[in-house]
Coordinates of C-alpha atoms and ligand atoms in Angstrom, one line a residue:
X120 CA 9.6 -10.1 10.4
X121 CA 7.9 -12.6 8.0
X122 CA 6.3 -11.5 4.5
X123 CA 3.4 -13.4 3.0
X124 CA 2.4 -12.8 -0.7
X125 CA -2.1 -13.4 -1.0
X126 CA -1.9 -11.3 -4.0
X127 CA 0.6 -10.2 -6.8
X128 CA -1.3 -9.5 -9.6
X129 CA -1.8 -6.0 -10.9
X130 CA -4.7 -4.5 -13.3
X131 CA -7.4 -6.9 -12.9
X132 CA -7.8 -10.8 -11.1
X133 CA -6.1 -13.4 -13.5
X134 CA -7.2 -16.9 -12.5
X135 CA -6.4 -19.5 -14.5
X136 CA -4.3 -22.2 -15.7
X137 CA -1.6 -19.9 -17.1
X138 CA -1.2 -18.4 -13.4
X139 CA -1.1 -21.3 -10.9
X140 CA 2.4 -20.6 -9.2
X141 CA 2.5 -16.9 -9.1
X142 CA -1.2 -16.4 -8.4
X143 CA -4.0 -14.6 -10.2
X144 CA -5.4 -12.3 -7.1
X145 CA -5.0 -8.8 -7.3
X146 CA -2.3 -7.3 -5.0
X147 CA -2.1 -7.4 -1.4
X148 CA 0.8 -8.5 1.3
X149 CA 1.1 -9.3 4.8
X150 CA 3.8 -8.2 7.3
X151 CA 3.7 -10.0 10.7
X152 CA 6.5 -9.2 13.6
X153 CA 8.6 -11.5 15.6
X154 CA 5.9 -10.2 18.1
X155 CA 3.2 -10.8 16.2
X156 CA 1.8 -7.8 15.2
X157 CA 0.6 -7.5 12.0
X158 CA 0.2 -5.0 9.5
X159 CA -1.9 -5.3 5.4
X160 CA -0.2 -3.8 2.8
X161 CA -3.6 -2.8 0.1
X162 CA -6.5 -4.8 -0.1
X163 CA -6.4 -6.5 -3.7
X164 CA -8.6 -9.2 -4.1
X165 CA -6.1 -11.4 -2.0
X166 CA -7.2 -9.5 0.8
X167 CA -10.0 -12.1 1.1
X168 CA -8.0 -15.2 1.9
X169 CA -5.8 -13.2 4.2
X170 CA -9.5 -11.9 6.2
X171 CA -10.4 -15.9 6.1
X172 CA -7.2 -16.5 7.6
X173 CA -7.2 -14.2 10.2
X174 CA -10.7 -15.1 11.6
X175 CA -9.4 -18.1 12.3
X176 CA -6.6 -16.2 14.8
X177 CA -10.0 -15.5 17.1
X178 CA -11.2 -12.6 18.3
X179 CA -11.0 -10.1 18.4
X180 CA -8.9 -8.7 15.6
X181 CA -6.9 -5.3 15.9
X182 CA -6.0 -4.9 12.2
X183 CA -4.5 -2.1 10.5
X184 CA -4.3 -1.8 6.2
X185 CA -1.8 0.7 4.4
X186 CA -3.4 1.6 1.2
X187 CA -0.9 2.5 -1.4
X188 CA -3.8 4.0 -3.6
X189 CA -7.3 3.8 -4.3
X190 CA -6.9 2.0 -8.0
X191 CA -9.4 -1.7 -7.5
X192 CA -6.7 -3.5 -8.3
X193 CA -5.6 -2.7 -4.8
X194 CA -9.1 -2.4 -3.2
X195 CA -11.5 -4.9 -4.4
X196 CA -10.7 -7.4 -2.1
X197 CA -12.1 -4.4 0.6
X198 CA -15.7 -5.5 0.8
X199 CA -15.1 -8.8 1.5
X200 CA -12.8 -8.2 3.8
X201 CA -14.3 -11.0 6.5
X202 CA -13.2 -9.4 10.1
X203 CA -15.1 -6.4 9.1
X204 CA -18.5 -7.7 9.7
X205 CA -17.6 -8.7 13.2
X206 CA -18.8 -5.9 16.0
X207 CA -15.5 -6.6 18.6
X208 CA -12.6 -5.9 15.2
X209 CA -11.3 -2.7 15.0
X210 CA -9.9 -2.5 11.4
X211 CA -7.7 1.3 10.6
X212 CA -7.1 2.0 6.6
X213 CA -4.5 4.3 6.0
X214 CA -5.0 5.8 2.4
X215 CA -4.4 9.1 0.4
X216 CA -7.2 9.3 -1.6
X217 CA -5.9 11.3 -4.6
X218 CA -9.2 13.4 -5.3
X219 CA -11.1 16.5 -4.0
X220 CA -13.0 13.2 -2.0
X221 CA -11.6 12.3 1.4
X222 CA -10.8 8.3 1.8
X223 CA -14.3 7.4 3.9
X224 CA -16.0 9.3 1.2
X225 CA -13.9 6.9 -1.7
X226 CA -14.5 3.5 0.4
X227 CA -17.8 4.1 0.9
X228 CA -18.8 5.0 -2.6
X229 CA -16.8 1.5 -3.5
X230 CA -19.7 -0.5 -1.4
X231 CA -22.5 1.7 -2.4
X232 CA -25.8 -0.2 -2.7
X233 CA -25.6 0.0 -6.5
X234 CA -21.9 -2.1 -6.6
X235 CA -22.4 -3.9 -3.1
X236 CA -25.3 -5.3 -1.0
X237 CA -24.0 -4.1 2.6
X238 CA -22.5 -0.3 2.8
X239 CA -19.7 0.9 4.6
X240 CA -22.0 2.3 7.2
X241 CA -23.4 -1.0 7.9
X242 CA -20.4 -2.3 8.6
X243 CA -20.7 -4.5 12.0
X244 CA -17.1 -3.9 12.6
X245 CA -15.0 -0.5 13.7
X246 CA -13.7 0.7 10.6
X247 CA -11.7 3.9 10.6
X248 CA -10.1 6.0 7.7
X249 CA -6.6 7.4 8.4
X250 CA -6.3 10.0 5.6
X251 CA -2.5 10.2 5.3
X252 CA 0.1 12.1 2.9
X253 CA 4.1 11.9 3.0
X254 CA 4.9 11.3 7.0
X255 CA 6.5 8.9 9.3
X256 CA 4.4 7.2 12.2
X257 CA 4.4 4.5 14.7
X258 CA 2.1 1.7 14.5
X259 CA 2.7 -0.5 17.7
X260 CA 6.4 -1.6 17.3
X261 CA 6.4 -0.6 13.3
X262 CA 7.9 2.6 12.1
X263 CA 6.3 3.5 9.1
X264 CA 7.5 6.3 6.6
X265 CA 5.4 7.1 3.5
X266 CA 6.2 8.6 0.7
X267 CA 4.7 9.8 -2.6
X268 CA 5.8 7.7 -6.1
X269 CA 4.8 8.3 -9.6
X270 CA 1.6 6.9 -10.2
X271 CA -1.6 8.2 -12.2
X272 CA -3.4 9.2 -9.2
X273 CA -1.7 9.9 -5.8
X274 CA -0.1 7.4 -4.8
X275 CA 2.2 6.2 -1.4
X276 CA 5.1 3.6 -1.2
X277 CA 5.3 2.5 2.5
X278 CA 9.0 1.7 4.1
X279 CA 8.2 -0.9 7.1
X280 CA 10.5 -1.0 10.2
X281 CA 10.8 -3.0 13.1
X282 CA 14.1 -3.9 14.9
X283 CA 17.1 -4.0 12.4
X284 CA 14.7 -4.8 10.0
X285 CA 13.2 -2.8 6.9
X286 CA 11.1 -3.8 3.8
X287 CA 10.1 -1.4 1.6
X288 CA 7.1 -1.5 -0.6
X289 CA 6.6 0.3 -4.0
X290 CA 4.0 -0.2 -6.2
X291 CA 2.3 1.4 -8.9
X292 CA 5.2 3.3 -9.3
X293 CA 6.6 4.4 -12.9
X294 CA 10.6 5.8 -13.5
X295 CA 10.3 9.7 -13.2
X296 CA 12.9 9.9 -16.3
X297 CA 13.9 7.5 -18.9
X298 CA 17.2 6.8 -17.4
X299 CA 18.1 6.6 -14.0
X300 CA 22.0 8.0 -14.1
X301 CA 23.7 10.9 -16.4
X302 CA 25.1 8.9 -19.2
X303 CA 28.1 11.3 -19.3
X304 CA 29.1 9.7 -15.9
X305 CA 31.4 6.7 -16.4
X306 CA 31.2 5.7 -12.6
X307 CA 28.1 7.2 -11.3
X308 CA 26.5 7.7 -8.0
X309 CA 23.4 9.1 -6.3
X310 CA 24.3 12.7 -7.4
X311 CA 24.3 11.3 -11.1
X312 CA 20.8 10.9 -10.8
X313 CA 19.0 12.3 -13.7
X314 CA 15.6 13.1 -12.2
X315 CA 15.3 14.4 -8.4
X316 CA 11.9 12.4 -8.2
X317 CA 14.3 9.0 -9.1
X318 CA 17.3 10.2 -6.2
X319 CA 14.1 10.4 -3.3
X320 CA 13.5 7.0 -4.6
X321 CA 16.1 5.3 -4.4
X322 CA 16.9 7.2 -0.9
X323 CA 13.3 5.6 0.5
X324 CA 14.7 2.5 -0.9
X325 CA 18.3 2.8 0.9
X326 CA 19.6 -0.7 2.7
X327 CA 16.3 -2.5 3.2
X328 CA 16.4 -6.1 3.7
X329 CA 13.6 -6.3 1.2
X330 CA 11.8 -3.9 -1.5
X331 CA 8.6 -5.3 -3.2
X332 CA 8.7 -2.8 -6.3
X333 CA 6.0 -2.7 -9.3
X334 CA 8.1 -4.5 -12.3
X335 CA 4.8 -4.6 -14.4
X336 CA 6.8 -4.1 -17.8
X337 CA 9.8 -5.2 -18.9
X338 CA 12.2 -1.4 -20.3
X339 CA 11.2 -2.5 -24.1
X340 CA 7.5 -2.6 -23.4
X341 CA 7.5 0.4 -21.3
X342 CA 8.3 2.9 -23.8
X343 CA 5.5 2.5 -25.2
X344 CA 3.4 2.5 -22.0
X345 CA 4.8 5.7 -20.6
X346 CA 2.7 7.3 -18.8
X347 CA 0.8 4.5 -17.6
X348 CA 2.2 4.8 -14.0
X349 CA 4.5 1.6 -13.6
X350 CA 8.3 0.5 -13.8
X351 CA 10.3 -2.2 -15.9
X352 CA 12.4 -5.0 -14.1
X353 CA 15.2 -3.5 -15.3
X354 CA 14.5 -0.2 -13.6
X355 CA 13.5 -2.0 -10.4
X356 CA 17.1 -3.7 -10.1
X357 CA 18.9 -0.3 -10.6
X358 CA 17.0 1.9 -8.1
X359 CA 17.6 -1.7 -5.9
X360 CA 21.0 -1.9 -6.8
X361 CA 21.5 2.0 -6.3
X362 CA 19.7 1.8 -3.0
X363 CA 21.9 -1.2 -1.6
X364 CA 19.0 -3.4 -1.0
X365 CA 19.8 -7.0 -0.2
X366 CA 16.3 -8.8 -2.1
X367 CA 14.2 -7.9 -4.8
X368 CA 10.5 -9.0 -4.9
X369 CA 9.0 -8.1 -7.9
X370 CA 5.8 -7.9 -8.3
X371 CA 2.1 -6.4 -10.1
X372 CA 2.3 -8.8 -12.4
X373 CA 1.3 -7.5 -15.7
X374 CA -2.6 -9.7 -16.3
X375 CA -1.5 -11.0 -19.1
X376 CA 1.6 -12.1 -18.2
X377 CA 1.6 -16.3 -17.3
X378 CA 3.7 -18.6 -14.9
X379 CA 6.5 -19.1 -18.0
X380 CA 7.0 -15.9 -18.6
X381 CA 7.3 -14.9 -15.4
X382 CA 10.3 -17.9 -15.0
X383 CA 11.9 -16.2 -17.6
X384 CA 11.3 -12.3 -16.6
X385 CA 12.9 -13.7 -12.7
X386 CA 16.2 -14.8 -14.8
X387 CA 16.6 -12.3 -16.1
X388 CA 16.2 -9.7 -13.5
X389 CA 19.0 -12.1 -11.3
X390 CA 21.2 -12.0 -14.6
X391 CA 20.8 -7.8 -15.0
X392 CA 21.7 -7.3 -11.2
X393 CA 24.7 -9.8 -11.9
X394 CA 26.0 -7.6 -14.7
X395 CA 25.4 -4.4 -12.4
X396 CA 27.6 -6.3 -10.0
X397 CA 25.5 -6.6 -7.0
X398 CA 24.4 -8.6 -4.9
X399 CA 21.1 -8.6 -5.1
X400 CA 18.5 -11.0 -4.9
X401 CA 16.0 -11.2 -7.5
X402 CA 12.8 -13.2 -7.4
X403 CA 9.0 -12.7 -8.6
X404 CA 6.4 -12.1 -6.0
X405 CA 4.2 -15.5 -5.8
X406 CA 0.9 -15.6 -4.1
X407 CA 0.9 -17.8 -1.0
X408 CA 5.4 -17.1 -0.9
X409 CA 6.7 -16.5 2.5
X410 CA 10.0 -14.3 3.2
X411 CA 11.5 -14.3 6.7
X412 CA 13.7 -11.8 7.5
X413 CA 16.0 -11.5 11.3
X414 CA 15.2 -8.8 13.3
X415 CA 18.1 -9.6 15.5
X416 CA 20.4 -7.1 16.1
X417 CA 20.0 -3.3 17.5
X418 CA 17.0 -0.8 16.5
X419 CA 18.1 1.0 13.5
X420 CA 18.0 4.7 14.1
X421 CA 15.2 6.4 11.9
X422 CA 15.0 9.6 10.7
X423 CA 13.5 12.0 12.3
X424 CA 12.6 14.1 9.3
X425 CA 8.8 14.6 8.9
X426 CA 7.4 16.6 5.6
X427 CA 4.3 19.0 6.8
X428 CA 1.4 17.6 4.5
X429 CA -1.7 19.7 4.3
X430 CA -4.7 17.7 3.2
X431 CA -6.8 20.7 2.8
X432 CA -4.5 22.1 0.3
X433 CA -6.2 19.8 -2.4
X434 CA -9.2 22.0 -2.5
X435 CA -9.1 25.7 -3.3
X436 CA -5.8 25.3 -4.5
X437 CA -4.7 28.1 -7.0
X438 CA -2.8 26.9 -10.3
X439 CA -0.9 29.4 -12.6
X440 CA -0.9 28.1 -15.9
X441 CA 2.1 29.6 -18.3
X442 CA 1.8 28.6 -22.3
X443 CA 2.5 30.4 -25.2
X444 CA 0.2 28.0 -26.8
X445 CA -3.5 28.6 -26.4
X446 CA -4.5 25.1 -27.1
X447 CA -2.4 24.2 -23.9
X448 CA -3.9 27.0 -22.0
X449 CA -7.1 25.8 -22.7
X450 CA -6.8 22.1 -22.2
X451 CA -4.7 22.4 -18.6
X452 CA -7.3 24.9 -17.5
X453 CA -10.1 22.1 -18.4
X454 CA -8.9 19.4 -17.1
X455 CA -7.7 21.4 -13.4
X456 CA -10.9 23.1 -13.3
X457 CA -12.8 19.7 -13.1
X458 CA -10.4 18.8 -10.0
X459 CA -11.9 21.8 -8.4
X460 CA -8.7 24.4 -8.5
X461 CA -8.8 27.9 -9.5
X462 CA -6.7 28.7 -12.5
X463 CA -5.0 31.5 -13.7
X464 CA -4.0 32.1 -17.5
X465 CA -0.4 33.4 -18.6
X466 CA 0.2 33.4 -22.1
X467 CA 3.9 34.6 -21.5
X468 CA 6.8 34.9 -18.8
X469 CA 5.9 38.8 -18.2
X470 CA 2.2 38.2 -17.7
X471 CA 3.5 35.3 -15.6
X472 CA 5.6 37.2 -13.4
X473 CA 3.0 40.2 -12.7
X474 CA 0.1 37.4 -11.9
X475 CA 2.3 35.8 -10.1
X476 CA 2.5 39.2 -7.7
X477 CA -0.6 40.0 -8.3
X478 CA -2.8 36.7 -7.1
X479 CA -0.2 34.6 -5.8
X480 CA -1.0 31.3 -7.1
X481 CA -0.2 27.8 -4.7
X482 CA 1.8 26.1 -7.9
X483 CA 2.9 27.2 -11.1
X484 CA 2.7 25.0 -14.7
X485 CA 5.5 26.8 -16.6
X486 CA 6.7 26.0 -20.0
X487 CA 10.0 26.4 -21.6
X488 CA 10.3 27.6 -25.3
X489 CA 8.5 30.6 -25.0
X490 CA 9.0 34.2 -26.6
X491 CA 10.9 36.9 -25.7
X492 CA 11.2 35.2 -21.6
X493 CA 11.3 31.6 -22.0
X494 CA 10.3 29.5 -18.7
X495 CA 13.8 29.4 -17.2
X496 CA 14.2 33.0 -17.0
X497 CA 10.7 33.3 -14.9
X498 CA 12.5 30.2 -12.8
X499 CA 15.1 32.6 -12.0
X500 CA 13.2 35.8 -11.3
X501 CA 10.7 33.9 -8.7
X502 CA 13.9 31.8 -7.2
X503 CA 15.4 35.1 -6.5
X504 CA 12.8 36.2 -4.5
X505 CA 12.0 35.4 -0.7
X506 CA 8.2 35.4 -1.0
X507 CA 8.8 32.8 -4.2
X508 CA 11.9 30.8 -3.1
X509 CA 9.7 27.8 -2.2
X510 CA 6.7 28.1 -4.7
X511 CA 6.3 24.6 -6.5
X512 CA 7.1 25.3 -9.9
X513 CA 6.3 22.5 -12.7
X514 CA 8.2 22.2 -15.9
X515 CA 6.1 21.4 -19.1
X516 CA 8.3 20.3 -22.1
X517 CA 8.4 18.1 -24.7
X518 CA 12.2 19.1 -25.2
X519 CA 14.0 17.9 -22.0
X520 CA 17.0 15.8 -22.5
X521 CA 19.0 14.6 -19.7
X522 CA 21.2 18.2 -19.2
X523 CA 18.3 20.2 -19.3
X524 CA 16.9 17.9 -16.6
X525 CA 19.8 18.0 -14.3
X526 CA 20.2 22.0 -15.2
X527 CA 16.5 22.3 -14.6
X528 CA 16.4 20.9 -11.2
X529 CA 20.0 22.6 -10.3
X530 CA 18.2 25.9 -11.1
X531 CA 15.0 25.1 -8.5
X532 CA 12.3 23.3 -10.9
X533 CA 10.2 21.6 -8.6
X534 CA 9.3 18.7 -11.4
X535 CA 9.0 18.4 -14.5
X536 CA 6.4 16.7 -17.1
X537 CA 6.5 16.0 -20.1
X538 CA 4.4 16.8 -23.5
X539 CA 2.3 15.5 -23.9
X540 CA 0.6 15.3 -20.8
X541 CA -2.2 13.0 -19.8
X542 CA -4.4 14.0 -17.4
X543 CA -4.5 11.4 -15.2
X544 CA -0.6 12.5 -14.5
X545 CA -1.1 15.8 -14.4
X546 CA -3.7 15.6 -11.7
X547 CA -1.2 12.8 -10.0
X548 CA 1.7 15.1 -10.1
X549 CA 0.1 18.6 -9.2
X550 CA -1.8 17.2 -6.4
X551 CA 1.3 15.5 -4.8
X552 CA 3.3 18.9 -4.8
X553 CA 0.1 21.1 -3.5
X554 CA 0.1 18.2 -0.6
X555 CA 3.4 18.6 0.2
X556 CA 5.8 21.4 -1.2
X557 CA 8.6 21.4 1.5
X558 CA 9.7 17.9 0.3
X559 CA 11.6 18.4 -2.4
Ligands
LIG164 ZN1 -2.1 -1.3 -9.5
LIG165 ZN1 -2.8 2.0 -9.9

């Protein structure tokens, strides 16, 4: 299997002086097989030179693009995507699209007249939209297993297998708790991990040959960019480290981040996996860098686990909202409503607990410190019942430290998110557990 960089770059295109080695085109990677088949990783705008390169290959051109989301930064380079103004290509984009719109409906508002001259439906070439959630599928000799990260809008990381062989790709992707590991573990393991959103991870992640993971920040910038859906270096090399991984590419390099830095950011991501004791490699993604790896040996087994996703269950979706606080009440209900969900209004566990019966709702926002029944104790009632075992339940606090998260999760809470709360992530998250609740 060999790995070619055309774009790295995250945010926005960065051409320049400052960005000459590692490139200034947003993000976008090419896997090709031993066998030659070849498979896009987004459509940044180094999706362009890639579509230049493979009109050269002849024709005609059986192409097939995994979309991680649909942010521009990984789908500008779309439009000008060359082989899809040629009648004999058949191009397939996999995508979730992460709003009450399906993917065609997202791509082809993209090339509408008003932001593009030719629109998707004047497309010369045979363009079809795989709408896809958290599933595993076969694309010629590639398995392919997605899975949803921590982004602001739904997002997939995509783990590539042919042969022996595995790469892993995880980008825009931010840590689902400040640290990874229980810091009251002196020698700790996969069960030490704080946050179960971290353990699924770093379990996607397990013994691939490569992962190209989001290191936009380094861990002292990022606290004070939480929320803004992307990982530190540092947090990159543990979840690699964790996951046994044997290289590192990091990559969705921050705009404003030039060639230099980038030098130093690469030493010091090999130097942090040294003092982890692994034996990892450690390198920054650079546009036009080519990684082989061997597929020689036996097929790995895969899995054969598969997570029902229902697509439908992004619209008409019905939300139980739990806060003592008005304020909150009012402000989750506004932003959900706009997403299209029906929401119901609990201003305390008991209310909870008889709406719950009464309407039963498809997820359940739940906070904590409330009066007389705090948000544990409705945990426990719903847990303990059949019809409720299963129900997603979301945890809003601005109090969780790292027992209450590992209590939390021990006691059923489906995820948790903390105050205050954006809405671009509480769309993200609430979305990603309506798609698929038996995942957890
Ligand atoms: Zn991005
Ligand atoms: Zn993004």
């Amino acid at each position: 299997m060999r790995v070619r960089f055309w774009g790295t770059r995250g945010s926005i295109p960065t051409p320049g002086r400052h960005t000459l080695r590692y490139g200034g085109n947003t993000i976008c990677v090419e896997i090709r097989t031993d066998a030659g088949q070849r498979l896009i990783l987004d459509g940044g705008t180094g999706l362009r030179g890639l579509g230049r390169a493979l009109i050269q290959e002849g024709h005609p051109l059986d192409i097939d693009i995994l979309i991680s989301h649909t942010h521009w930064d990984h789908t500008q380079g779309i439009p000008f995507f060359a082989p899809m103004t040629r009648p004999e290509n058949r191009i397939t984009i996999y995508a979730t699209s992460g709003t009450d719109k399906d993917a065609t409906e997202v791509f082809a508002r993209q090339m509408d007249y008003a932001n593009f001259p030719v629109p998707l439906d004047e497309r010369q070439g045979q363009v079809e939209f795989r709408e896809i959630g958290e599933e595993e599928f076969n694309i010629g000799e590639i398995r392919v297993q997605s899975c949803f990260v921590n982004h602001t809008i739904l997002t997939l990381g995509y783990r590539i297998c042919c042969g022996n062989v595995c790469a892993v790709y995880v980008t825009d992707h931010e840590p689902f708790a400040p640290s990874l590991y229980r810091s009251d573990v002196a020698d700790p393991d996969l069960d030490d991990i704080v946050h179960a959103g971290d353990r699924k991870h770093v379990k996607f992640l397990a013994d691939a040959d490569l992962v190209i993971h989001d290191a936009q920040f380094t861990a002292e910038e990022l606290v004070h960019r939480r929320d803004w859906g992307h990982s530190s270096l540092e947090y990159a090399v543990e979840v690699c480290v964790a996951a046994r991984a044997k290289q590192l590419a990091f990559i969705h390099h921050d705009p404003d981040r030039s060639d230099e830095e980038l030098d130093r950011l690469e030493a010091a991501g090999q130097a942090y996996a040294r003092q982890l004791g692994a034996d990892l490699k450690v390198f920054a993604a650079a546009e036009g860098m080519e990684i082989e790896l061997s597929e020689t040996g036996e097929a790995l087994a895969t899995s054969s686990a598969t997570y029902p996703v229902s697509l439908e269950a992004r619209r008409h979706s019905r939300i139980l909202v739990v806060d003592d606080e008005p304020a909150m009440v009012q402000y989750l209900t506004m932003v959900l409503t706009r997403d299209g969900y029906e929401v119901l209004q609990a201003m305390n566990g008991y209310e909870a607990l008889a709406l719950v019966r009464e309407q039963p709702p498809d997820l359940v926002l739940l906070d904590v410190m409330m009066p007389e029944m705090d948000g544990f104790q409705v945990l426990r009632e719903l847990r303990a019942s059949e019809e409720f075992r299963d129900l997603p339940v979301i945890i809003l606090t601005a109090l969780a430290g790292e027992q209450d998260i590992v209590r939390g999760f021990e006691g059923g809470v489906t995820d948790y998110i903390d105050k205050p709360i954006t809405p671009a992530v509480l769309r993200a998250r609430v979305r990603r557990w309506l798609l698929s609740r038996d995942s957890r």
